[in-house]
Coordinates of C-alpha atoms and ligand atoms in Angstrom, one line a residue:
M9 CA 8.1 48.8 -45.5
M10 CA 11.7 50.0 -45.3
I11 CA 11.9 53.8 -45.6
N12 CA 14.3 55.2 -48.1
R13 CA 14.7 58.2 -50.4
E14 CA 12.9 56.4 -53.2
N15 CA 9.7 55.7 -51.3
I16 CA 9.7 59.1 -49.6
H17 CA 9.9 60.6 -53.1
K18 CA 7.1 58.4 -54.4
A19 CA 4.8 59.2 -51.4
L20 CA 5.3 62.9 -52.1
A21 CA 4.8 62.6 -55.8
D22 CA 1.7 60.5 -55.5
F23 CA 0.2 63.0 -53.1
C24 CA 0.8 65.9 -55.4
K25 CA -0.7 64.1 -58.3
E26 CA -3.7 63.1 -56.3
K27 CA -4.3 66.7 -55.1
G28 CA -3.3 68.4 -58.3
Y29 CA -0.4 70.3 -56.7
E30 CA 2.5 71.2 -58.9
R31 CA 5.0 71.4 -56.1
F32 CA 5.5 71.8 -52.4
N33 CA 6.9 75.0 -51.0
L34 CA 7.3 74.1 -47.3
K35 CA 7.2 76.9 -44.9
T36 CA 6.1 75.0 -41.8
V37 CA 5.8 71.6 -40.3
M38 CA 2.8 71.1 -38.0
F39 CA 3.5 68.8 -35.1
D40 CA 0.7 67.2 -33.0
M41 CA 1.7 67.1 -29.4
D42 CA 0.4 64.1 -27.4
G43 CA 2.0 60.9 -28.7
V44 CA 4.3 62.8 -31.0
L45 CA 6.3 65.2 -28.9
F46 CA 5.5 63.7 -25.5
D47 CA 4.9 60.1 -24.5
S48 CA 1.6 61.1 -22.8
M49 CA -0.9 58.8 -24.5
P50 CA -0.6 55.9 -21.9
N51 CA -1.5 58.4 -19.2
H52 CA -4.5 59.7 -21.2
A53 CA -5.7 56.2 -22.0
S54 CA -5.5 54.9 -18.4
S55 CA -7.2 58.1 -17.0
W56 CA -10.0 57.8 -19.5
H57 CA -10.5 54.1 -18.6
K58 CA -10.7 54.8 -14.9
A59 CA -13.0 57.9 -15.1
M60 CA -15.4 56.1 -17.4
T61 CA -15.5 53.0 -15.2
D62 CA -16.3 55.3 -12.2
F63 CA -19.4 56.4 -14.1
G64 CA -20.4 52.9 -15.3
L65 CA -19.1 53.4 -18.9
D66 CA -17.0 50.8 -20.7
L67 CA -13.9 52.3 -22.4
S68 CA -10.8 50.1 -22.4
E69 CA -7.4 51.7 -22.5
A70 CA -6.8 50.2 -25.9
E71 CA -10.0 51.8 -27.3
A72 CA -9.0 55.1 -25.7
F73 CA -6.2 55.3 -28.2
M74 CA -8.7 55.1 -31.1
H75 CA -10.4 58.2 -29.7
E76 CA -7.3 60.3 -29.3
G77 CA -7.9 63.9 -30.5
R78 CA -11.7 63.8 -30.1
T79 CA -13.2 66.3 -27.7
G80 CA -14.0 64.9 -24.2
S81 CA -17.8 65.1 -24.7
G82 CA -17.4 63.5 -28.1
T83 CA -15.7 60.4 -26.6
I84 CA -18.1 60.2 -23.6
N85 CA -21.2 60.3 -25.8
I86 CA -19.9 57.7 -28.3
V87 CA -19.5 55.3 -25.4
S88 CA -22.8 56.2 -23.8
Q89 CA -24.8 55.9 -27.0
R90 CA -23.2 52.5 -27.6
Q91 CA -24.0 51.2 -24.1
F92 CA -27.3 52.9 -23.2
G93 CA -28.6 54.3 -26.6
K94 CA -28.4 57.9 -25.4
S95 CA -26.0 60.7 -24.7
V96 CA -25.2 61.8 -21.1
D97 CA -26.5 65.1 -19.9
K98 CA -24.1 68.1 -19.9
A99 CA -23.5 68.2 -16.2
T100 CA -22.6 64.5 -16.0
C101 CA -20.4 64.9 -19.0
Q102 CA -18.5 67.7 -17.3
K103 CA -18.2 65.6 -14.1
I104 CA -16.7 62.7 -16.1
Y105 CA -14.3 64.9 -17.9
K106 CA -13.2 66.5 -14.6
R107 CA -12.6 63.1 -13.1
K108 CA -10.5 62.2 -16.2
S109 CA -8.5 65.3 -15.7
E110 CA -7.9 64.5 -12.0
Y111 CA -6.7 61.0 -12.8
F112 CA -4.4 62.5 -15.5
S113 CA -2.9 65.1 -13.1
Q114 CA -2.0 62.2 -10.8
C115 CA 0.0 60.4 -13.5
P116 CA 3.7 60.7 -13.7
T117 CA 4.8 63.5 -15.9
A118 CA 5.1 62.3 -19.5
Q119 CA 8.6 62.3 -20.9
R120 CA 9.7 63.7 -24.2
M121 CA 9.1 61.1 -26.9
P122 CA 12.6 59.6 -27.9
G123 CA 13.6 61.2 -31.2
A124 CA 11.1 64.1 -30.9
Y125 CA 13.8 66.7 -30.0
E126 CA 16.0 65.6 -32.9
S127 CA 13.1 65.6 -35.3
V128 CA 12.2 69.2 -34.4
C129 CA 15.9 70.3 -34.5
N130 CA 16.3 68.8 -38.0
V131 CA 13.1 70.6 -39.3
K132 CA 14.4 73.9 -38.0
A133 CA 17.9 73.3 -39.5
T134 CA 16.3 73.2 -43.0
G135 CA 14.8 76.7 -42.5
V136 CA 11.2 75.4 -42.2
T137 CA 9.4 76.6 -39.1
P138 CA 8.1 74.0 -36.7
I139 CA 4.8 74.7 -34.9
I140 CA 2.4 72.8 -32.6
I141 CA -1.2 72.0 -33.3
T142 CA -3.0 70.3 -30.4
G143 CA -6.4 69.9 -28.8
S144 CA -4.7 69.9 -25.4
G145 CA -4.2 73.1 -23.5
T146 CA -3.2 73.3 -19.9
Q147 CA -1.6 76.5 -18.5
S148 CA 1.7 74.8 -18.0
L149 CA 1.7 73.6 -21.6
L150 CA 3.9 76.4 -22.9
D151 CA 6.4 76.1 -20.0
R152 CA 6.6 72.3 -20.6
I153 CA 7.3 72.9 -24.3
E154 CA 10.0 75.5 -23.7
T155 CA 11.6 73.2 -21.1
N156 CA 11.7 70.2 -23.4
F157 CA 12.1 72.0 -26.8
P158 CA 13.9 75.3 -26.0
N159 CA 13.7 77.9 -28.7
L160 CA 12.5 75.5 -31.3
F161 CA 8.8 76.2 -31.8
H162 CA 7.2 79.4 -33.1
H163 CA 4.6 80.0 -30.4
E164 CA 2.7 82.8 -32.1
W165 CA 1.5 80.2 -34.6
M166 CA 0.6 77.5 -32.1
V167 CA -3.0 76.1 -32.1
C168 CA -4.3 74.7 -28.8
A169 CA -7.6 73.9 -27.1
K170 CA -8.7 77.5 -26.7
D171 CA -8.4 78.2 -30.4
V172 CA -10.6 75.4 -31.7
K173 CA -14.3 74.6 -31.4
L174 CA -14.7 71.4 -33.3
G175 CA -11.4 69.6 -32.8
K176 CA -10.1 66.5 -34.7
P177 CA -11.2 64.7 -36.8
N178 CA -12.5 68.0 -38.2
P179 CA -9.7 69.7 -40.2
E180 CA -10.3 72.9 -38.2
P181 CA -7.1 72.8 -36.0
Y182 CA -4.8 72.3 -39.0
L183 CA -6.6 74.8 -41.2
M184 CA -6.2 77.3 -38.3
G185 CA -2.5 76.5 -38.2
L186 CA -2.1 77.3 -41.9
K187 CA -4.0 80.5 -41.3
K188 CA -2.0 81.6 -38.3
A189 CA 1.2 80.8 -40.1
G190 CA 0.3 83.5 -42.7
N191 CA -2.7 82.2 -44.7
L192 CA -0.6 79.3 -46.1
S193 CA -1.8 76.7 -48.6
P194 CA -1.8 73.0 -47.7
S195 CA 1.2 72.6 -50.0
N196 CA 3.2 74.9 -47.8
S197 CA 3.1 72.4 -44.9
I198 CA 3.3 68.9 -43.8
I199 CA 1.7 67.3 -40.7
I200 CA 3.2 64.9 -38.1
E201 CA 0.5 62.8 -36.4
N202 CA 0.2 59.7 -34.3
A203 CA -3.6 59.3 -34.0
P204 CA -6.2 58.0 -36.5
L205 CA -8.5 61.0 -35.9
G206 CA -5.5 63.3 -36.3
V207 CA -4.5 61.7 -39.6
Q208 CA -8.1 62.1 -40.7
A209 CA -8.1 65.8 -39.8
G210 CA -4.8 66.4 -41.6
H211 CA -6.0 64.5 -44.7
A212 CA -9.3 66.6 -44.7
A213 CA -7.1 69.7 -44.5
N214 CA -5.6 68.6 -47.8
C215 CA -2.1 68.3 -46.3
F216 CA 0.6 65.7 -46.7
V217 CA 0.3 63.6 -43.4
V218 CA 3.2 61.8 -41.9
A219 CA 1.9 59.2 -39.5
V220 CA 4.2 58.1 -36.7
N221 CA 2.9 54.9 -35.0
T222 CA 4.1 55.5 -31.4
G223 CA 1.2 53.5 -29.8
P224 CA -0.4 50.1 -29.7
L225 CA -2.7 50.4 -32.8
P226 CA -1.9 48.5 -36.0
D227 CA -0.4 50.6 -38.8
E228 CA -3.6 50.1 -40.8
A229 CA -5.5 52.2 -38.3
L230 CA -3.4 55.2 -39.5
L231 CA -2.9 54.2 -43.1
N232 CA -6.7 53.7 -43.6
E233 CA -7.4 57.3 -42.5
G234 CA -5.2 58.6 -45.3
A235 CA -1.6 58.8 -43.9
N236 CA 0.7 59.5 -46.9
I237 CA 3.7 57.8 -45.3
L238 CA 4.3 56.0 -42.0
F239 CA 7.2 55.8 -39.6
H240 CA 7.4 53.5 -36.6
S241 CA 9.0 55.8 -34.2
M242 CA 10.0 59.5 -33.8
T243 CA 13.6 58.3 -33.9
E244 CA 12.9 56.8 -37.4
L245 CA 11.2 60.2 -38.3
S246 CA 14.3 62.1 -37.0
E247 CA 16.5 60.1 -39.3
N248 CA 14.4 60.8 -42.4
I249 CA 12.7 64.2 -41.9
T250 CA 15.6 66.2 -43.6
T251 CA 15.3 64.0 -46.6
L252 CA 11.6 64.3 -46.6
I253 CA 11.7 68.1 -46.5
N254 CA 14.4 68.4 -49.2
E255 CA 12.6 65.9 -51.5
A256 CA 9.4 67.9 -51.1
N257 CA 11.0 71.2 -51.9
N258 CA 12.8 69.8 -54.9
L259 CA 9.8 68.0 -56.3
N260 CA 8.6 69.0 -59.7
I261 CA 5.6 67.3 -61.1
Ligands
MG13 MG1 -1.5 62.8 -30.8

């Protein structure tokens, strides 16, 4: 589907009708990180595949993309249940996750996703505050964000691994983002997501979810989870995000 002002408007209007919202009043745009801001998903997928193989568990790189956003133990136990009919014990689970983290740290540093910087700049230029909502959380995370996206994100409102218990697909991370940003309503925000479980989380938080398909999954994997509009790259998003925000704030149902 070709993206233009008309179908952006229709997606926003359909969403408001479905939710019973009279209008948007956008205060913040919540950006997922892996696969949206950074091209880090191929590294995660290959690390998952190698670590699981080391422990006799079958998880292809392609399937790893389907689990993006899930907690480490959640992913491990889905595969273990499928293969052996039982979950792995907690100690083994921690070993597998540690191995995955080791493989990940050996990967080349993920680059900024093309179009991500422009997308965030364009959000900020409208006066709406961009924030990051992620299940990741390494110590170098903040540094990496500041290096790649200097002075763009409002860090006090960021949600990362230490803030959440349940993780995606539970709406918890996005609900926490709304809370941190000043007890906002879902109609005060939109979400930018690349993963099926992330779209599911955003949808469950009652927010308008912009899916950006930056990986190998079919568009349906994102649309079927409740994405309200879909872009095929962050570059395409960067070219349309200003229109999307202005259409949202001028919408009157
Ligand atoms: Mg992601």
